């Protein structure tokens, strides 16, 4: 860098606040110490800044109101190639600094915050991404980070700009890179050629305090922007060096995700940022070593953008990566990727995105439209737009429909289908940082200490009357809008009625208002039909009137369990009212899976419940809704990753489950809070190609505890076997004879004390009918029962006539399995099964440990062992153990003939499935192991093939032919990175 040619402008104004531990004086010292020219600018001078003033504009800033003129000047400065370096936060107005009125979008940036930890080695190299090493070289004073959790502002640029995180970290959102230290290279027309970097701080005191609804104690933590970190000057200087403006920039405009044969209209952009004309003697657009197009002697005047339209290229399905070469330089001036889907990948509304956007004016901005257009170019088919309640009802009974009207007009022109979504959450919860209107807090929730919350009490008459009235008005207004596919209306928050506690997840802080208390007492009396004696026994105190029954505290375990049930009932009751309104006013807009925005954590193992229910939806409609309905279940279903803002890796597990279990839709959550443009296109390419996938019919169903870290639960074992499986919950009620084996849990209750199994006799009658038709039912001794001589539920014993079944004392077992079970020896604790029936297994001392009792064409299998940690099976941790080497579930499946049919992986500890889409076969596999693992896969595919192609990575895996038309291949599974393998040579 020629220091004599670079001028750095530094913002300083006494009416604006910078980070007190690292401000303009620190930056000026770094700039002047490196020999660069330094000029100070106040707010008035910023309003007149342009490229003639300086090359790099540095803004140490966390609070203060930029005028529209100043912001316009910053934008124009950046559009003409000027580099920006923000140290702290991005421009915003007034105290309410987060997303609600942040002006980040006008700079084509998004912002949210995260806490992270930096864990470098002695040199600091491991804490840096590849781009971080390229720009910074290494971190200094790494001891500063030891044991610290640092608050940071996550910054990402809109696609197609390239955002490069510079730190590799651990964060509360499980991210491996963080956006609080980023370098942005502009690729969009507006800012092409410009650069921007941010060392982000969350901007000041917590949003709960500045919003004023609930005061939270705050301790100032400057993050990276502190003189106490001796490496900060080095980082700032290296960023300044990287931000040196360029004189010329180029970009390839090609649709990143498209159908084969789709009209794309690609083009090349050339931008001259210098003061003199530039001539390109030769331009070449290449695909690998093949030249697709070339031209020469193109003159670009000073300070202009030149666009060249390209012919439509013929492209086969797959990933095509293009490079642009200029003159004799062999280094690519620009690159771009186009992911081409087969022409039959046309299932509508299978991939979309949600926005948590709030507008500073009652109109949708050009930046919003640009962002949505770019999401559509990356394969998104629908927009789920969150509309803050306060924006359409700014005062009680006064409605403003300008934003929603304009949203519909935009969607109609863009080709995106639209869903309107309202989540009346707390103020400052993170969803638009707006949520409920101020005026709706007239009857707020009250915490156990008497403090007013951010949210109206769910039973507040004022809240309910106004919210239901608003839903009525909205659904009537838009009932006939064809472009509007769904109206998704939530009722309230289930676990966090306070914005403050949304983040710390303190589940003991619910609502102790008079409205909540009255509704709770009525729930006990009218819904549960409890009398005062039963309530008094539960609370362990005497009540004379229902009005005396209080909201319990979390320390009162039994009453608290009752209250949690009431909370869910309250929400279901509210949502039921909303569904009635939508069904009456706009039945065509009713989501099929109320409340309709889908699972907020589609990667969870409970996703299997939704797929199982959808397959048997029509069959289940004969039962009372009280028995089968649950949150977001539907004939069609889908959801989103829980992670708001991240890269492909943060979304890959959810993408995998959406494909494996054939979710009808998949929504990127809050992509306006940060996601790489290329990753959006990759997700769209995979999701849309594989939407509608069918898997082989499962013969195994497992009913057991569902928790991400419950490694003894059979759900985790079964879901990772080399055979298809369905997972069952108490809300499933259909003919289970579609399976050959179904397992029941060894405990009646979840860890939270809630019932795990159904508690009504008809469910067990249905189970018996299924057994008589051919189902084999595995029953464990109940490990959490007070008396160990019982077989789980009373109804199970009665319906199957198991009252006489007994269990012996606990024994140390050694079991030698016969050939029919797969042979082998296992050790552990268990009990003798004392019951009539066929003895299938004995321990080496001759005690019966598995007894089969036949019912019609099926049977009940009474086991003396369980899936507790000290029983026959070892505990398999799917993050540590590479294989499920042996398991009693596998052995029982062997005995019943439930064995791998189309593929074998040696039961590598990973989700896997062979799926079928439009007559094509794909093998998908996903590992959550903490380290890479290599395995050999044997597979039967319908037609001869030479390679397997990974849709995610582009890697080709050689297929080795075996006898009988089978193949095998070797694949390495990397942590958290699923493989989507296609067996089609054309790829």
mmCIF file of N, CA, C and O in Angstrom, residues 184-230:
data_model
loop_
_atom_site.group_PDB
_atom_site.id
_atom_site.type_symbol
_atom_site.label_atom_id
_atom_site.label_comp_id
_atom_site.label_asym_id
_atom_site.label_seq_id
_atom_site.Cartn_x
_atom_site.Cartn_y
_atom_site.Cartn_z
ATOM 1 N N UNK A 184 -16.313 -7.104 4.113
ATOM 2 C CA UNK A 184 -17.361 -7.224 3.097
ATOM 3 C C UNK A 184 -16.828 -6.709 1.768
ATOM 4 O O UNK A 184 -16.312 -5.586 1.680
ATOM 5 N N UNK A 185 -16.965 -7.551 0.745
ATOM 6 C CA UNK A 185 -16.605 -7.171 -0.631
ATOM 7 C C UNK A 185 -17.892 -7.045 -1.427
ATOM 8 O O UNK A 185 -18.657 -7.995 -1.546
ATOM 9 N N UNK A 186 -18.115 -5.886 -1.992
ATOM 10 C CA UNK A 186 -19.380 -5.611 -2.673
ATOM 11 C C UNK A 186 -19.394 -6.187 -4.091
ATOM 12 O O UNK A 186 -18.458 -6.002 -4.861
ATOM 13 N N UNK A 187 -20.509 -6.877 -4.408
ATOM 14 C CA UNK A 187 -20.715 -7.443 -5.737
ATOM 15 C C UNK A 187 -21.999 -6.934 -6.389
ATOM 16 O O UNK A 187 -22.242 -7.205 -7.557
ATOM 17 N N UNK A 188 -22.839 -6.216 -5.631
ATOM 18 C CA UNK A 188 -24.093 -5.717 -6.191
ATOM 19 C C UNK A 188 -23.830 -4.472 -7.034
ATOM 20 O O UNK A 188 -22.804 -3.801 -6.894
ATOM 21 N N UNK A 189 -24.761 -4.163 -7.905
ATOM 22 C CA UNK A 189 -24.587 -3.013 -8.803
ATOM 23 C C UNK A 189 -24.385 -1.708 -8.025
ATOM 24 O O UNK A 189 -23.546 -0.885 -8.377
ATOM 25 N N UNK A 190 -25.152 -1.531 -6.962
ATOM 26 C CA UNK A 190 -25.140 -0.252 -6.261
ATOM 27 C C UNK A 190 -23.777 0.064 -5.676
ATOM 28 O O UNK A 190 -23.308 1.205 -5.738
ATOM 29 N N UNK A 191 -23.110 -0.935 -5.067
ATOM 30 C CA UNK A 191 -21.852 -0.701 -4.363
ATOM 31 C C UNK A 191 -20.677 -1.457 -4.987
ATOM 32 O O UNK A 191 -19.640 -1.617 -4.324
ATOM 33 N N UNK A 192 -20.824 -1.937 -6.212
ATOM 34 C CA UNK A 192 -19.797 -2.783 -6.809
ATOM 35 C C UNK A 192 -18.404 -2.155 -6.687
ATOM 36 O O UNK A 192 -18.198 -0.989 -7.018
ATOM 37 N N UNK A 193 -17.463 -2.969 -6.181
ATOM 38 C CA UNK A 193 -16.085 -2.529 -6.041
ATOM 39 C C UNK A 193 -15.741 -1.952 -4.695
ATOM 40 O O UNK A 193 -14.559 -1.820 -4.354
ATOM 41 N N UNK A 194 -16.733 -1.578 -3.906
ATOM 42 C CA UNK A 194 -16.468 -0.988 -2.595
ATOM 43 C C UNK A 194 -16.161 -2.078 -1.570
ATOM 44 O O UNK A 194 -16.486 -3.252 -1.754
ATOM 45 N N UNK A 195 -15.539 -1.663 -0.465
ATOM 46 C CA UNK A 195 -15.239 -2.573 0.631
ATOM 47 C C UNK A 195 -15.717 -1.950 1.941
ATOM 48 O O UNK A 195 -15.776 -0.720 2.085
ATOM 49 N N UNK A 196 -16.002 -2.832 2.872
ATOM 50 C CA UNK A 196 -16.480 -2.386 4.180
ATOM 51 C C UNK A 196 -16.012 -3.396 5.218
ATOM 52 O O UNK A 196 -15.939 -4.593 4.953
ATOM 53 N N UNK A 197 -15.660 -2.897 6.387
ATOM 54 C CA UNK A 197 -15.273 -3.786 7.483
ATOM 55 C C UNK A 197 -15.907 -3.280 8.763
ATOM 56 O O UNK A 197 -16.182 -2.080 8.917
ATOM 57 N N UNK A 198 -16.153 -4.210 9.682
ATOM 58 C CA UNK A 198 -16.813 -3.873 10.943
ATOM 59 C C UNK A 198 -16.150 -4.632 12.083
ATOM 60 O O UNK A 198 -15.885 -5.829 11.971
ATOM 61 N N UNK A 199 -15.840 -3.906 13.158
ATOM 62 C CA UNK A 199 -15.594 -4.547 14.452
ATOM 63 C C UNK A 199 -16.805 -4.183 15.282
ATOM 64 O O UNK A 199 -16.940 -3.064 15.762
ATOM 65 N N UNK A 200 -17.735 -5.120 15.430
ATOM 66 C CA UNK A 200 -19.054 -4.794 15.922
ATOM 67 C C UNK A 200 -19.219 -4.963 17.417
ATOM 68 O O UNK A 200 -18.782 -5.942 18.011
ATOM 69 N N UNK A 201 -19.879 -3.998 18.018
ATOM 70 C CA UNK A 201 -20.290 -4.058 19.418
ATOM 71 C C UNK A 201 -21.804 -3.926 19.449
ATOM 72 O O UNK A 201 -22.378 -3.281 18.566
ATOM 73 N N UNK A 202 -22.474 -4.502 20.453
ATOM 74 C CA UNK A 202 -23.929 -4.526 20.408
ATOM 75 C C UNK A 202 -24.569 -3.149 20.512
ATOM 76 O O UNK A 202 -25.746 -3.009 20.284
ATOM 77 N N UNK A 203 -23.829 -2.144 20.877
ATOM 78 C CA UNK A 203 -24.362 -0.800 20.739
ATOM 79 C C UNK A 203 -24.727 -0.094 22.009
ATOM 80 O O UNK A 203 -25.151 1.045 21.968
ATOM 81 N N UNK A 204 -24.598 -0.701 23.145
ATOM 82 C CA UNK A 204 -24.931 0.007 24.368
ATOM 83 C C UNK A 204 -25.642 -0.888 25.349
ATOM 84 O O UNK A 204 -25.514 -2.097 25.326
ATOM 85 N N UNK A 205 -26.429 -0.277 26.222
ATOM 86 C CA UNK A 205 -27.110 -1.042 27.263
ATOM 87 C C UNK A 205 -28.165 -1.954 26.644
ATOM 88 O O UNK A 205 -28.551 -1.795 25.493
ATOM 89 N N UNK A 206 -28.656 -2.932 27.404
ATOM 90 C CA UNK A 206 -29.591 -3.912 26.840
ATOM 91 C C UNK A 206 -30.846 -3.266 26.289
ATOM 92 O O UNK A 206 -31.322 -2.248 26.783
ATOM 93 N N UNK A 207 -31.397 -3.890 25.255
ATOM 94 C CA UNK A 207 -32.593 -3.362 24.605
ATOM 95 C C UNK A 207 -33.765 -3.264 25.577
ATOM 96 O O UNK A 207 -34.642 -2.426 25.419
ATOM 97 N N UNK A 208 -33.780 -4.132 26.608
ATOM 98 C CA UNK A 208 -34.884 -4.081 27.551
ATOM 99 C C UNK A 208 -34.918 -2.739 28.282
ATOM 100 O O UNK A 208 -35.983 -2.222 28.602
ATOM 101 N N UNK A 209 -33.736 -2.178 28.562
ATOM 102 C CA UNK A 209 -33.682 -0.913 29.274
ATOM 103 C C UNK A 209 -34.028 0.255 28.360
ATOM 104 O O UNK A 209 -34.788 1.140 28.735
ATOM 105 N N UNK A 210 -33.473 0.269 27.163
ATOM 106 C CA UNK A 210 -33.731 1.402 26.290
ATOM 107 C C UNK A 210 -35.169 1.411 25.816
ATOM 108 O O UNK A 210 -35.732 2.445 25.512
ATOM 109 N N UNK A 211 -35.794 0.231 25.769
ATOM 110 C CA UNK A 211 -37.203 0.192 25.411
ATOM 111 C C UNK A 211 -38.063 0.646 26.578
ATOM 112 O O UNK A 211 -39.186 1.089 26.391
ATOM 113 N N UNK A 212 -37.557 0.480 27.795
ATOM 114 C CA UNK A 212 -38.214 1.048 28.950
ATOM 115 C C UNK A 212 -39.271 0.205 29.617
ATOM 116 O O UNK A 212 -39.814 0.591 30.643
ATOM 117 N N UNK A 213 -39.582 -0.982 29.086
ATOM 118 C CA UNK A 213 -40.660 -1.767 29.662
ATOM 119 C C UNK A 213 -40.210 -2.590 30.852
ATOM 120 O O UNK A 213 -40.993 -2.892 31.733
ATOM 121 N N UNK A 214 -38.959 -2.978 30.878
ATOM 122 C CA UNK A 214 -38.488 -3.837 31.961
ATOM 123 C C UNK A 214 -37.009 -3.556 32.147
ATOM 124 O O UNK A 214 -36.237 -3.631 31.201
ATOM 125 N N UNK A 215 -36.596 -3.225 33.352
ATOM 126 C CA UNK A 215 -35.220 -2.820 33.601
ATOM 127 C C UNK A 215 -34.356 -4.012 34.006
ATOM 128 O O UNK A 215 -34.687 -4.744 34.929
ATOM 129 N N UNK A 216 -33.274 -4.165 33.315
ATOM 130 C CA UNK A 216 -32.340 -5.255 33.579
ATOM 131 C C UNK A 216 -30.988 -4.680 33.990
ATOM 132 O O UNK A 216 -30.502 -3.729 33.377
ATOM 133 N N UNK A 217 -30.396 -5.263 35.001
ATOM 134 C CA UNK A 217 -29.080 -4.810 35.425
ATOM 135 C C UNK A 217 -28.086 -5.035 34.293
ATOM 136 O O UNK A 217 -28.064 -6.090 33.657
ATOM 137 N N UNK A 218 -27.252 -4.051 34.047
ATOM 138 C CA UNK A 218 -26.330 -4.134 32.917
ATOM 139 C C UNK A 218 -24.924 -3.783 33.362
ATOM 140 O O UNK A 218 -24.697 -2.805 34.056
ATOM 141 N N UNK A 219 -23.981 -4.609 32.956
ATOM 142 C CA UNK A 219 -22.574 -4.349 33.211
ATOM 143 C C UNK A 219 -21.894 -4.116 31.879
ATOM 144 O O UNK A 219 -21.933 -4.953 30.991
ATOM 145 N N UNK A 220 -21.261 -2.973 31.765
ATOM 146 C CA UNK A 220 -20.639 -2.588 30.501
ATOM 147 C C UNK A 220 -19.537 -3.565 30.122
ATOM 148 O O UNK A 220 -18.659 -3.881 30.906
ATOM 149 N N UNK A 221 -19.599 -4.058 28.898
ATOM 150 C CA UNK A 221 -18.574 -4.962 28.375
ATOM 151 C C UNK A 221 -18.235 -4.504 26.957
ATOM 152 O O UNK A 221 -19.072 -4.583 26.061
ATOM 153 N N UNK A 222 -17.037 -3.972 26.735
ATOM 154 C CA UNK A 222 -16.722 -3.348 25.446
ATOM 155 C C UNK A 222 -16.452 -4.317 24.310
ATOM 156 O O UNK A 222 -16.257 -3.892 23.171
ATOM 157 N N UNK A 223 -16.401 -5.624 24.594
ATOM 158 C CA UNK A 223 -16.101 -6.557 23.520
ATOM 159 C C UNK A 223 -14.663 -6.440 23.064
ATOM 160 O O UNK A 223 -13.730 -6.385 23.874
ATOM 161 N N UNK A 224 -14.462 -6.382 21.748
ATOM 162 C CA UNK A 224 -13.107 -6.272 21.200
ATOM 163 C C UNK A 224 -12.585 -4.845 21.246
ATOM 164 O O UNK A 224 -11.366 -4.629 21.150
ATOM 165 N N UNK A 225 -13.488 -3.870 21.389
ATOM 166 C CA UNK A 225 -13.094 -2.473 21.254
ATOM 167 C C UNK A 225 -12.641 -1.909 22.599
ATOM 168 O O UNK A 225 -13.313 -1.099 23.236
ATOM 169 N N UNK A 226 -11.461 -2.315 23.019
ATOM 170 C CA UNK A 226 -10.899 -1.845 24.278
ATOM 171 C C UNK A 226 -9.382 -1.795 24.188
ATOM 172 O O UNK A 226 -8.754 -2.661 23.569
ATOM 173 N N UNK A 227 -8.812 -0.775 24.805
ATOM 174 C CA UNK A 227 -7.352 -0.651 24.830
ATOM 175 C C UNK A 227 -6.720 -1.743 25.670
ATOM 176 O O UNK A 227 -5.514 -1.995 25.560
ATOM 177 N N UNK A 228 -7.535 -2.384 26.517
ATOM 178 C CA UNK A 228 -6.985 -3.464 27.332
ATOM 179 C C UNK A 228 -6.537 -4.651 26.483
ATOM 180 O O UNK A 228 -5.727 -5.452 26.912
ATOM 181 N N UNK A 229 -7.123 -4.759 25.298
ATOM 182 C CA UNK A 229 -6.651 -5.780 24.359
ATOM 183 C C UNK A 229 -5.543 -5.157 23.517
ATOM 184 O O UNK A 229 -5.776 -4.276 22.695
ATOM 185 N N UNK A 230 -4.338 -5.605 23.715
ATOM 186 C CA UNK A 230 -3.197 -4.996 23.039
ATOM 187 C C UNK A 230 -3.139 -5.340 21.550
ATOM 188 O O UNK A 230 -2.298 -4.823 20.823
#
